[in-house]
JSON list of C-alpha atoms in Angstrom, two decimals:
[
{"chain": "A", "resi": 98, "resn": "MET", "atom": "CA", "xyz": [-1.72, 24.90, 36.06]},
{"chain": "A", "resi": 99, "resn": "PRO", "atom": "CA", "xyz": [-4.37, 22.19, 36.63]},
{"chain": "A", "resi": 100, "resn": "ALA", "atom": "CA", "xyz": [-6.45, 23.59, 33.76]},
{"chain": "A", "resi": 101, "resn": "THR", "atom": "CA", "xyz": [-3.44, 23.41, 31.47]},
{"chain": "A", "resi": 102, "resn": "ALA", "atom": "CA", "xyz": [-2.79, 19.83, 32.53]},
{"chain": "A", "resi": 103, "resn": "ARG", "atom": "CA", "xyz": [-6.38, 18.89, 31.73]},
{"chain": "A", "resi": 104, "resn": "LYS", "atom": "CA", "xyz": [-6.05, 20.32, 28.22]},
{"chain": "A", "resi": 105, "resn": "SER", "atom": "CA", "xyz": [-2.82, 18.52, 27.31]},
{"chain": "A", "resi": 106, "resn": "PRO", "atom": "CA", "xyz": [-4.17, 15.01, 26.58]},
{"chain": "A", "resi": 107, "resn": "PRO", "atom": "CA", "xyz": [-6.86, 16.22, 24.12]},
{"chain": "A", "resi": 108, "resn": "ALA", "atom": "CA", "xyz": [-4.29, 18.46, 22.41]},
{"chain": "A", "resi": 109, "resn": "ARG", "atom": "CA", "xyz": [-1.91, 15.55, 22.05]},
{"chain": "A", "resi": 110, "resn": "ALA", "atom": "CA", "xyz": [-4.71, 13.29, 20.78]},
{"chain": "A", "resi": 111, "resn": "GLU", "atom": "CA", "xyz": [-5.68, 15.96, 18.24]},
{"chain": "A", "resi": 112, "resn": "ARG", "atom": "CA", "xyz": [-2.07, 16.23, 17.04]},
{"chain": "A", "resi": 113, "resn": "GLU", "atom": "CA", "xyz": [-1.71, 12.46, 16.68]},
{"chain": "A", "resi": 114, "resn": "SER", "atom": "CA", "xyz": [-5.05, 12.19, 14.91]},
{"chain": "A", "resi": 115, "resn": "SER", "atom": "CA", "xyz": [-4.02, 14.91, 12.49]},
{"chain": "A", "resi": 116, "resn": "VAL", "atom": "CA", "xyz": [-0.69, 13.22, 11.74]},
{"chain": "A", "resi": 117, "resn": "ASP", "atom": "CA", "xyz": [-2.43, 9.88, 11.21]},
{"chain": "A", "resi": 118, "resn": "GLU", "atom": "CA", "xyz": [-5.01, 11.44, 8.92]},
{"chain": "A", "resi": 119, "resn": "ILE", "atom": "CA", "xyz": [-2.44, 13.25, 6.78]},
{"chain": "A", "resi": 120, "resn": "TYR", "atom": "CA", "xyz": [-0.27, 10.13, 6.64]},
{"chain": "A", "resi": 121, "resn": "GLU", "atom": "CA", "xyz": [-3.24, 8.04, 5.49]},
{"chain": "A", "resi": 122, "resn": "ARG", "atom": "CA", "xyz": [-4.28, 10.52, 2.82]},
{"chain": "A", "resi": 123, "resn": "ILE", "atom": "CA", "xyz": [-0.79, 10.63, 1.35]},
{"chain": "A", "resi": 124, "resn": "TYR", "atom": "CA", "xyz": [-0.49, 6.86, 1.63]},
{"chain": "A", "resi": 125, "resn": "VAL", "atom": "CA", "xyz": [-3.77, 6.29, -0.24]},
{"chain": "A", "resi": 126, "resn": "ALA", "atom": "CA", "xyz": [-2.88, 8.90, -2.87]},
{"chain": "A", "resi": 127, "resn": "ILE", "atom": "CA", "xyz": [0.31, 6.96, -3.60]},
{"chain": "A", "resi": 128, "resn": "LEU", "atom": "CA", "xyz": [-1.49, 3.62, -3.51]},
{"chain": "A", "resi": 129, "resn": "GLU", "atom": "CA", "xyz": [-4.10, 4.87, -6.00]},
{"chain": "A", "resi": 130, "resn": "HIS", "atom": "CA", "xyz": [-1.39, 6.25, -8.31]},
{"chain": "A", "resi": 131, "resn": "ARG", "atom": "CA", "xyz": [-2.53, 9.85, -7.83]},
{"chain": "A", "resi": 132, "resn": "LEU", "atom": "CA", "xyz": [0.93, 10.64, -6.48]},
{"chain": "A", "resi": 133, "resn": "HIS", "atom": "CA", "xyz": [3.59, 9.32, -8.82]},
{"chain": "A", "resi": 134, "resn": "PRO", "atom": "CA", "xyz": [7.07, 7.95, -8.06]},
{"chain": "A", "resi": 135, "resn": "GLY", "atom": "CA", "xyz": [9.56, 10.80, -7.89]},
{"chain": "A", "resi": 136, "resn": "THR", "atom": "CA", "xyz": [6.96, 13.47, -7.04]},
{"chain": "A", "resi": 137, "resn": "LYS", "atom": "CA", "xyz": [8.32, 16.16, -4.74]},
{"chain": "A", "resi": 138, "resn": "LEU", "atom": "CA", "xyz": [6.35, 16.55, -1.51]},
{"chain": "A", "resi": 139, "resn": "GLY", "atom": "CA", "xyz": [6.97, 20.17, -0.56]},
{"chain": "A", "resi": 140, "resn": "GLU", "atom": "CA", "xyz": [6.61, 20.81, 3.16]},
{"chain": "A", "resi": 141, "resn": "GLU", "atom": "CA", "xyz": [5.26, 24.34, 2.76]},
{"chain": "A", "resi": 142, "resn": "ARG", "atom": "CA", "xyz": [2.74, 23.35, 0.09]},
{"chain": "A", "resi": 143, "resn": "LEU", "atom": "CA", "xyz": [1.47, 20.37, 2.07]},
{"chain": "A", "resi": 144, "resn": "ALA", "atom": "CA", "xyz": [1.28, 22.43, 5.27]},
{"chain": "A", "resi": 145, "resn": "ASP", "atom": "CA", "xyz": [-0.91, 24.94, 3.42]},
{"chain": "A", "resi": 146, "resn": "ILE", "atom": "CA", "xyz": [-3.11, 22.25, 1.87]},
{"chain": "A", "resi": 147, "resn": "PHE", "atom": "CA", "xyz": [-3.73, 20.42, 5.17]},
{"chain": "A", "resi": 148, "resn": "GLY", "atom": "CA", "xyz": [-3.82, 23.55, 7.33]},
{"chain": "A", "resi": 149, "resn": "VAL", "atom": "CA", "xyz": [-1.08, 22.40, 9.72]},
{"chain": "A", "resi": 150, "resn": "SER", "atom": "CA", "xyz": [2.46, 23.42, 10.62]},
{"chain": "A", "resi": 151, "resn": "ARG", "atom": "CA", "xyz": [5.51, 22.40, 8.61]},
{"chain": "A", "resi": 152, "resn": "ALA", "atom": "CA", "xyz": [6.72, 20.57, 11.72]},
{"chain": "A", "resi": 153, "resn": "ARG", "atom": "CA", "xyz": [3.67, 18.31, 11.55]},
{"chain": "A", "resi": 154, "resn": "ILE", "atom": "CA", "xyz": [4.26, 17.67, 7.85]},
{"chain": "A", "resi": 155, "resn": "ARG", "atom": "CA", "xyz": [7.88, 16.79, 8.61]},
{"chain": "A", "resi": 156, "resn": "GLU", "atom": "CA", "xyz": [6.62, 14.25, 11.15]},
{"chain": "A", "resi": 157, "resn": "VAL", "atom": "CA", "xyz": [4.39, 12.65, 8.51]},
{"chain": "A", "resi": 158, "resn": "LEU", "atom": "CA", "xyz": [7.17, 12.60, 5.92]},
{"chain": "A", "resi": 159, "resn": "ALA", "atom": "CA", "xyz": [9.59, 11.08, 8.43]},
{"chain": "A", "resi": 160, "resn": "ARG", "atom": "CA", "xyz": [7.10, 8.28, 9.09]},
{"chain": "A", "resi": 161, "resn": "LEU", "atom": "CA", "xyz": [6.66, 7.63, 5.38]},
{"chain": "A", "resi": 162, "resn": "ALA", "atom": "CA", "xyz": [10.44, 7.69, 4.93]},
{"chain": "A", "resi": 163, "resn": "HIS", "atom": "CA", "xyz": [10.85, 5.14, 7.71]},
{"chain": "A", "resi": 164, "resn": "GLU", "atom": "CA", "xyz": [8.58, 2.84, 5.70]},
{"chain": "A", "resi": 165, "resn": "GLN", "atom": "CA", "xyz": [10.64, 3.56, 2.54]},
{"chain": "A", "resi": 166, "resn": "ILE", "atom": "CA", "xyz": [7.58, 5.06, 0.82]},
{"chain": "A", "resi": 167, "resn": "VAL", "atom": "CA", "xyz": [9.23, 8.50, 0.72]},
{"chain": "A", "resi": 168, "resn": "GLU", "atom": "CA", "xyz": [12.88, 9.41, 0.22]},
{"chain": "A", "resi": 169, "resn": "LEU", "atom": "CA", "xyz": [14.41, 12.37, 2.09]},
{"chain": "A", "resi": 170, "resn": "PHE", "atom": "CA", "xyz": [17.33, 14.26, 0.55]},
{"chain": "A", "resi": 171, "resn": "PRO", "atom": "CA", "xyz": [19.33, 16.93, 2.42]},
{"chain": "A", "resi": 172, "resn": "GLN", "atom": "CA", "xyz": [18.79, 20.40, 0.96]},
{"chain": "A", "resi": 173, "resn": "ARG", "atom": "CA", "xyz": [16.36, 18.97, -1.61]},
{"chain": "A", "resi": 174, "resn": "GLY", "atom": "CA", "xyz": [13.38, 17.76, 0.37]},
{"chain": "A", "resi": 175, "resn": "ALA", "atom": "CA", "xyz": [11.05, 14.76, 0.27]},
{"chain": "A", "resi": 176, "resn": "TYR", "atom": "CA", "xyz": [10.09, 12.76, -2.80]},
{"chain": "A", "resi": 177, "resn": "VAL", "atom": "CA", "xyz": [7.80, 9.79, -3.37]},
{"chain": "A", "resi": 178, "resn": "ALA", "atom": "CA", "xyz": [10.08, 6.75, -3.60]},
{"chain": "A", "resi": 179, "resn": "LYS", "atom": "CA", "xyz": [11.20, 5.78, -7.08]},
{"chain": "A", "resi": 180, "resn": "PRO", "atom": "CA", "xyz": [12.39, 2.15, -6.95]},
{"chain": "A", "resi": 181, "resn": "THR", "atom": "CA", "xyz": [15.19, 1.16, -9.32]},
{"chain": "A", "resi": 182, "resn": "ILE", "atom": "CA", "xyz": [15.03, -2.04, -11.37]},
{"chain": "A", "resi": 183, "resn": "GLU", "atom": "CA", "xyz": [17.34, -3.69, -8.84]},
{"chain": "A", "resi": 184, "resn": "GLN", "atom": "CA", "xyz": [15.16, -2.57, -5.95]},
{"chain": "A", "resi": 185, "resn": "ALA", "atom": "CA", "xyz": [12.08, -3.84, -7.78]},
{"chain": "A", "resi": 186, "resn": "ARG", "atom": "CA", "xyz": [13.66, -7.28, -8.07]},
{"chain": "A", "resi": 187, "resn": "ASP", "atom": "CA", "xyz": [14.53, -7.17, -4.36]},
{"chain": "A", "resi": 188, "resn": "ILE", "atom": "CA", "xyz": [10.91, -6.33, -3.52]},
{"chain": "A", "resi": 189, "resn": "PHE", "atom": "CA", "xyz": [9.61, -9.38, -5.39]},
{"chain": "A", "resi": 190, "resn": "GLU", "atom": "CA", "xyz": [12.30, -11.61, -3.90]},
{"chain": "A", "resi": 191, "resn": "ALA", "atom": "CA", "xyz": [11.19, -10.53, -0.42]},
{"chain": "A", "resi": 192, "resn": "ARG", "atom": "CA", "xyz": [7.53, -11.11, -1.29]},
{"chain": "A", "resi": 193, "resn": "ARG", "atom": "CA", "xyz": [8.30, -14.63, -2.53]},
{"chain": "A", "resi": 194, "resn": "LEU", "atom": "CA", "xyz": [9.79, -15.40, 0.86]},
{"chain": "A", "resi": 195, "resn": "ILE", "atom": "CA", "xyz": [7.19, -13.66, 3.03]},
{"chain": "A", "resi": 196, "resn": "GLU", "atom": "CA", "xyz": [3.85, -14.36, 1.36]},
{"chain": "A", "resi": 197, "resn": "PRO", "atom": "CA", "xyz": [4.08, -18.17, 1.45]},
{"chain": "A", "resi": 198, "resn": "ALA", "atom": "CA", "xyz": [4.80, -17.83, 5.19]},
{"chain": "A", "resi": 199, "resn": "VAL", "atom": "CA", "xyz": [1.74, -15.59, 5.52]},
{"chain": "A", "resi": 200, "resn": "LEU", "atom": "CA", "xyz": [-0.42, -18.21, 3.79]},
{"chain": "A", "resi": 201, "resn": "ARG", "atom": "CA", "xyz": [0.90, -21.07, 5.91]},
{"chain": "A", "resi": 202, "resn": "ARG", "atom": "CA", "xyz": [0.07, -19.17, 9.07]},
{"chain": "A", "resi": 203, "resn": "LEU", "atom": "CA", "xyz": [-3.33, -18.18, 7.69]},
{"chain": "A", "resi": 204, "resn": "VAL", "atom": "CA", "xyz": [-4.18, -21.81, 6.90]},
{"chain": "A", "resi": 205, "resn": "ASP", "atom": "CA", "xyz": [-3.04, -22.83, 10.40]},
{"chain": "A", "resi": 206, "resn": "THR", "atom": "CA", "xyz": [-5.30, -20.20, 11.97]},
{"chain": "A", "resi": 207, "resn": "HIS", "atom": "CA", "xyz": [-8.15, -20.70, 9.48]},
{"chain": "A", "resi": 208, "resn": "THR", "atom": "CA", "xyz": [-11.67, -19.70, 10.49]},
{"chain": "A", "resi": 209, "resn": "PRO", "atom": "CA", "xyz": [-14.83, -19.27, 8.37]},
{"chain": "A", "resi": 210, "resn": "ASP", "atom": "CA", "xyz": [-14.94, -15.59, 9.35]},
{"chain": "A", "resi": 211, "resn": "LYS", "atom": "CA", "xyz": [-11.47, -14.97, 7.92]},
{"chain": "A", "resi": 212, "resn": "VAL", "atom": "CA", "xyz": [-12.37, -16.66, 4.64]},
{"chain": "A", "resi": 213, "resn": "GLN", "atom": "CA", "xyz": [-15.56, -14.60, 4.49]},
{"chain": "A", "resi": 214, "resn": "ARG", "atom": "CA", "xyz": [-13.62, -11.36, 4.95]},
{"chain": "A", "resi": 215, "resn": "LEU", "atom": "CA", "xyz": [-11.33, -12.33, 2.07]},
{"chain": "A", "resi": 216, "resn": "ARG", "atom": "CA", "xyz": [-14.30, -13.19, -0.16]},
{"chain": "A", "resi": 217, "resn": "GLN", "atom": "CA", "xyz": [-15.96, -9.87, 0.66]},
{"chain": "A", "resi": 218, "resn": "HIS", "atom": "CA", "xyz": [-12.78, -8.04, -0.27]},
{"chain": "A", "resi": 219, "resn": "VAL", "atom": "CA", "xyz": [-12.52, -9.81, -3.62]},
{"chain": "A", "resi": 220, "resn": "GLU", "atom": "CA", "xyz": [-16.15, -8.92, -4.31]},
{"chain": "A", "resi": 221, "resn": "LEU", "atom": "CA", "xyz": [-15.16, -5.27, -3.84]},
{"chain": "A", "resi": 222, "resn": "GLU", "atom": "CA", "xyz": [-12.41, -5.84, -6.42]},
{"chain": "A", "resi": 223, "resn": "HIS", "atom": "CA", "xyz": [-14.93, -7.37, -8.84]},
{"chain": "A", "resi": 224, "resn": "ASP", "atom": "CA", "xyz": [-17.24, -4.40, -8.36]},
{"chain": "A", "resi": 225, "resn": "ALA", "atom": "CA", "xyz": [-14.44, -1.88, -8.94]},
{"chain": "A", "resi": 226, "resn": "ARG", "atom": "CA", "xyz": [-13.50, -3.64, -12.18]},
{"chain": "A", "resi": 227, "resn": "ARG", "atom": "CA", "xyz": [-17.12, -3.69, -13.32]},
{"chain": "A", "resi": 228, "resn": "ARG", "atom": "CA", "xyz": [-17.29, 0.06, -12.72]},
{"chain": "A", "resi": 229, "resn": "ASN", "atom": "CA", "xyz": [-13.90, 0.53, -14.38]},
{"chain": "A", "resi": 230, "resn": "ASP", "atom": "CA", "xyz": [-12.75, 2.40, -11.28]},
{"chain": "A", "resi": 231, "resn": "LYS", "atom": "CA", "xyz": [-9.02, 2.05, -11.88]},
{"chain": "A", "resi": 232, "resn": "ARG", "atom": "CA", "xyz": [-7.98, 3.81, -8.69]},
{"chain": "A", "resi": 233, "resn": "ALA", "atom": "CA", "xyz": [-10.13, 1.50, -6.57]},
{"chain": "A", "resi": 234, "resn": "VAL", "atom": "CA", "xyz": [-8.84, -1.55, -8.46]},
{"chain": "A", "resi": 235, "resn": "ILE", "atom": "CA", "xyz": [-5.23, -0.56, -7.75]},
{"chain": "A", "resi": 236, "resn": "ARG", "atom": "CA", "xyz": [-5.90, 0.15, -4.07]},
{"chain": "A", "resi": 237, "resn": "LEU", "atom": "CA", "xyz": [-7.99, -2.97, -3.44]},
{"chain": "A", "resi": 238, "resn": "SER", "atom": "CA", "xyz": [-5.54, -5.24, -5.25]},
{"chain": "A", "resi": 239, "resn": "GLY", "atom": "CA", "xyz": [-2.74, -4.13, -2.96]},
{"chain": "A", "resi": 240, "resn": "GLU", "atom": "CA", "xyz": [-4.94, -4.25, 0.11]},
{"chain": "A", "resi": 241, "resn": "PHE", "atom": "CA", "xyz": [-5.83, -7.90, -0.59]},
{"chain": "A", "resi": 242, "resn": "HIS", "atom": "CA", "xyz": [-2.25, -8.90, 0.16]},
{"chain": "A", "resi": 243, "resn": "THR", "atom": "CA", "xyz": [-2.04, -6.79, 3.30]},
{"chain": "A", "resi": 244, "resn": "LEU", "atom": "CA", "xyz": [-5.37, -8.26, 4.44]},
{"chain": "A", "resi": 245, "resn": "LEU", "atom": "CA", "xyz": [-3.94, -11.78, 4.09]},
{"chain": "A", "resi": 246, "resn": "ALA", "atom": "CA", "xyz": [-1.11, -10.80, 6.43]},
{"chain": "A", "resi": 247, "resn": "GLU", "atom": "CA", "xyz": [-3.44, -9.04, 8.85]},
{"chain": "A", "resi": 248, "resn": "LEU", "atom": "CA", "xyz": [-5.70, -12.11, 9.10]},
{"chain": "A", "resi": 249, "resn": "ALA", "atom": "CA", "xyz": [-2.68, -14.36, 9.56]},
{"chain": "A", "resi": 250, "resn": "GLY", "atom": "CA", "xyz": [-2.26, -12.62, 12.90]},
{"chain": "A", "resi": 251, "resn": "ASN", "atom": "CA", "xyz": [1.44, -11.76, 12.87]},
{"chain": "A", "resi": 252, "resn": "TYR", "atom": "CA", "xyz": [2.13, -8.05, 13.35]},
{"chain": "A", "resi": 253, "resn": "ALA", "atom": "CA", "xyz": [5.65, -8.18, 11.92]},
{"chain": "A", "resi": 254, "resn": "LEU", "atom": "CA", "xyz": [4.47, -9.97, 8.78]},
{"chain": "A", "resi": 255, "resn": "SER", "atom": "CA", "xyz": [1.55, -7.56, 8.43]},
{"chain": "A", "resi": 256, "resn": "ARG", "atom": "CA", "xyz": [3.78, -4.49, 8.69]},
{"chain": "A", "resi": 257, "resn": "SER", "atom": "CA", "xyz": [6.29, -5.93, 6.22]},
{"chain": "A", "resi": 258, "resn": "MET", "atom": "CA", "xyz": [3.55, -6.71, 3.72]},
{"chain": "A", "resi": 259, "resn": "ARG", "atom": "CA", "xyz": [2.09, -3.21, 3.98]},
{"chain": "A", "resi": 260, "resn": "GLU", "atom": "CA", "xyz": [5.47, -1.70, 3.09]},
{"chain": "A", "resi": 261, "resn": "LEU", "atom": "CA", "xyz": [6.20, -4.23, 0.34]},
{"chain": "A", "resi": 262, "resn": "CYS", "atom": "CA", "xyz": [2.77, -3.78, -1.25]},
{"chain": "A", "resi": 263, "resn": "MET", "atom": "CA", "xyz": [3.22, -0.02, -1.35]},
{"chain": "A", "resi": 264, "resn": "LEU", "atom": "CA", "xyz": [6.66, -0.37, -2.94]},
{"chain": "A", "resi": 265, "resn": "THR", "atom": "CA", "xyz": [5.15, -2.83, -5.44]},
{"chain": "A", "resi": 266, "resn": "CYS", "atom": "CA", "xyz": [2.47, -0.27, -6.24]},
{"chain": "A", "resi": 267, "resn": "LEU", "atom": "CA", "xyz": [5.13, 2.35, -6.97]},
{"chain": "A", "resi": 268, "resn": "THR", "atom": "CA", "xyz": [7.03, -0.15, -9.11]},
{"chain": "A", "resi": 269, "resn": "ILE", "atom": "CA", "xyz": [3.91, -1.05, -11.10]},
{"chain": "A", "resi": 270, "resn": "PHE", "atom": "CA", "xyz": [3.29, 2.62, -11.86]},
{"chain": "A", "resi": 271, "resn": "LEU", "atom": "CA", "xyz": [6.92, 3.44, -12.60]},
{"chain": "A", "resi": 272, "resn": "TYR", "atom": "CA", "xyz": [7.42, 0.54, -14.96]},
{"chain": "A", "resi": 273, "resn": "ASP", "atom": "CA", "xyz": [4.02, 0.82, -16.60]},
{"chain": "A", "resi": 274, "resn": "ALA", "atom": "CA", "xyz": [2.48, -2.53, -15.77]},
{"chain": "A", "resi": 275, "resn": "PRO", "atom": "CA", "xyz": [-1.14, -2.80, -17.04]},
{"chain": "A", "resi": 276, "resn": "THR", "atom": "CA", "xyz": [-3.45, -2.81, -14.00]},
{"chain": "A", "resi": 277, "resn": "SER", "atom": "CA", "xyz": [-5.65, -5.57, -15.44]},
{"chain": "A", "resi": 278, "resn": "GLN", "atom": "CA", "xyz": [-2.66, -7.90, -15.77]},
{"chain": "A", "resi": 279, "resn": "SER", "atom": "CA", "xyz": [-0.49, -6.95, -12.83]},
{"chain": "A", "resi": 280, "resn": "CYS", "atom": "CA", "xyz": [-2.70, -8.14, -9.97]},
{"chain": "A", "resi": 281, "resn": "ARG", "atom": "CA", "xyz": [-5.55, -10.33, -11.17]},
{"chain": "A", "resi": 282, "resn": "ASP", "atom": "CA", "xyz": [-8.55, -10.83, -8.93]},
{"chain": "A", "resi": 283, "resn": "ASP", "atom": "CA", "xyz": [-9.23, -14.31, -10.35]},
{"chain": "A", "resi": 284, "resn": "GLU", "atom": "CA", "xyz": [-5.92, -15.42, -8.85]},
{"chain": "A", "resi": 285, "resn": "HIS", "atom": "CA", "xyz": [-6.94, -13.80, -5.57]},
{"chain": "A", "resi": 286, "resn": "GLN", "atom": "CA", "xyz": [-10.09, -15.92, -5.67]},
{"chain": "A", "resi": 287, "resn": "MET", "atom": "CA", "xyz": [-8.05, -19.08, -6.30]},
{"chain": "A", "resi": 288, "resn": "ILE", "atom": "CA", "xyz": [-5.84, -18.28, -3.31]},
{"chain": "A", "resi": 289, "resn": "ILE", "atom": "CA", "xyz": [-8.90, -17.87, -1.09]},
{"chain": "A", "resi": 290, "resn": "ASP", "atom": "CA", "xyz": [-10.34, -21.18, -2.30]},
{"chain": "A", "resi": 291, "resn": "ALA", "atom": "CA", "xyz": [-7.10, -22.96, -1.42]},
{"chain": "A", "resi": 292, "resn": "VAL", "atom": "CA", "xyz": [-7.04, -21.35, 2.04]},
{"chain": "A", "resi": 293, "resn": "ALA", "atom": "CA", "xyz": [-10.68, -22.36, 2.57]},
{"chain": "A", "resi": 294, "resn": "ARG", "atom": "CA", "xyz": [-9.71, -25.97, 1.78]},
{"chain": "A", "resi": 295, "resn": "ARG", "atom": "CA", "xyz": [-6.75, -25.65, 4.17]},
{"chain": "A", "resi": 296, "resn": "ASP", "atom": "CA", "xyz": [-4.49, -26.53, 1.25]},
{"chain": "A", "resi": 297, "resn": "ALA", "atom": "CA", "xyz": [-1.40, -24.52, 2.15]},
{"chain": "A", "resi": 298, "resn": "ALA", "atom": "CA", "xyz": [0.76, -26.05, -0.57]},
{"chain": "A", "resi": 299, "resn": "ARG", "atom": "CA", "xyz": [-1.70, -25.07, -3.31]},
{"chain": "A", "resi": 300, "resn": "ALA", "atom": "CA", "xyz": [-2.21, -21.58, -1.85]},
{"chain": "A", "resi": 301, "resn": "GLU", "atom": "CA", "xyz": [1.56, -21.03, -1.85]},
{"chain": "A", "resi": 302, "resn": "GLU", "atom": "CA", "xyz": [1.87, -22.32, -5.41]},
{"chain": "A", "resi": 303, "resn": "ILE", "atom": "CA", "xyz": [-0.82, -19.96, -6.70]},
{"chain": "A", "resi": 304, "resn": "MET", "atom": "CA", "xyz": [0.70, -17.03, -4.80]},
{"chain": "A", "resi": 305, "resn": "LEU", "atom": "CA", "xyz": [4.12, -17.60, -6.34]},
{"chain": "A", "resi": 306, "resn": "GLU", "atom": "CA", "xyz": [2.56, -17.80, -9.81]},
{"chain": "A", "resi": 307, "resn": "HIS", "atom": "CA", "xyz": [0.63, -14.64, -9.00]},
{"chain": "A", "resi": 308, "resn": "LEU", "atom": "CA", "xyz": [3.82, -12.79, -8.05]},
{"chain": "A", "resi": 309, "resn": "ASP", "atom": "CA", "xyz": [5.47, -14.05, -11.26]},
{"chain": "A", "resi": 310, "resn": "HIS", "atom": "CA", "xyz": [2.59, -12.56, -13.26]},
{"chain": "A", "resi": 311, "resn": "ILE", "atom": "CA", "xyz": [2.92, -9.20, -11.50]},
{"chain": "A", "resi": 312, "resn": "GLU", "atom": "CA", "xyz": [6.69, -9.02, -11.97]},
{"chain": "A", "resi": 313, "resn": "GLY", "atom": "CA", "xyz": [6.41, -10.26, -15.54]},
{"chain": "A", "resi": 314, "resn": "SER", "atom": "CA", "xyz": [4.08, -7.39, -16.43]},
{"chain": "A", "resi": 315, "resn": "LEU", "atom": "CA", "xyz": [6.69, -4.74, -15.57]},
{"chain": "A", "resi": 316, "resn": "GLN", "atom": "CA", "xyz": [8.12, -2.57, -18.33]},
{"chain": "A", "resi": 317, "resn": "LEU", "atom": "CA", "xyz": [10.88, 0.00, -18.02]},
{"chain": "A", "resi": 318, "resn": "ASP", "atom": "CA", "xyz": [9.44, 3.49, -18.20]},
{"chain": "A", "resi": 319, "resn": "GLN", "atom": "CA", "xyz": [10.27, 6.96, -16.97]},
{"chain": "A", "resi": 320, "resn": "GLY", "atom": "CA", "xyz": [7.92, 9.10, -14.90]},
{"chain": "A", "resi": 321, "resn": "ASN", "atom": "CA", "xyz": [8.15, 12.88, -14.98]},
{"chain": "A", "resi": 322, "resn": "GLY", "atom": "CA", "xyz": [7.82, 13.32, -11.21]},
{"chain": "A", "resi": 323, "resn": "GLU", "atom": "CA", "xyz": [5.41, 16.23, -11.63]},
{"chain": "A", "resi": 324, "resn": "ALA", "atom": "CA", "xyz": [2.09, 16.52, -9.83]},
{"chain": "A", "resi": 325, "resn": "ASP", "atom": "CA", "xyz": [-0.33, 19.19, -8.69]},
{"chain": "A", "resi": 326, "resn": "LEU", "atom": "CA", "xyz": [-0.48, 18.52, -4.94]},
{"chain": "A", "resi": 327, "resn": "GLU", "atom": "CA", "xyz": [-3.43, 20.84, -4.41]},
{"chain": "A", "resi": 328, "resn": "SER", "atom": "CA", "xyz": [-5.60, 19.08, -6.99]},
{"chain": "A", "resi": 329, "resn": "ILE", "atom": "CA", "xyz": [-4.77, 15.72, -5.39]},
{"chain": "A", "resi": 330, "resn": "PHE", "atom": "CA", "xyz": [-5.67, 16.59, -1.81]},
{"chain": "A", "resi": 331, "resn": "ARG", "atom": "CA", "xyz": [-8.30, 19.32, -2.23]},
{"chain": "A", "resi": 332, "resn": "ASP", "atom": "CA", "xyz": [-11.63, 18.09, -3.52]}
]
């Protein structure tokens, strides 16, 4: 009995680590547009790909569903979320309310280290664009906004922004917004400059214009919902 007790914590840690790893890989695949809106996420196929039980896959899918990244349908299974036009508008309305609050808090808690982290991130965006690495551009563009919320130091805002940025990413793919126009790194740089000057009003103004540009780039389009899960997750 004592030996069993000693083995339990590592086993639990291994399970949690595995769930976190699978969650992150699916999350990044969606963020990088390798998994498309409407793609079916078959439990059995994913369990085979990741070498885990279907129960563990269900745990991952439930977590993604809680964050509205995945939709679960009785008798049909799990699918990558496919936001409607109305939902897309709701996403941008929420971002217009939340992101100015993020910037105000970030300006209030301004430090040189925070500004440096933002500048380093934008340099990664510049580099990805120079290399024409579209997947990295998509991922880094979304992560810029979640980084703003993280540095602002409010967990609730940070979690909300992570979910909203993922839903925005799905919307951009679904409605065929050009990556180069949808989230421009020059506007990211302008936001950082305003934060560095502690000019909250200007930072908010640029952010709202930035969100207008993203939403304005959307075009109605239909995805086919098909994807080869094995080719996505097996290198």
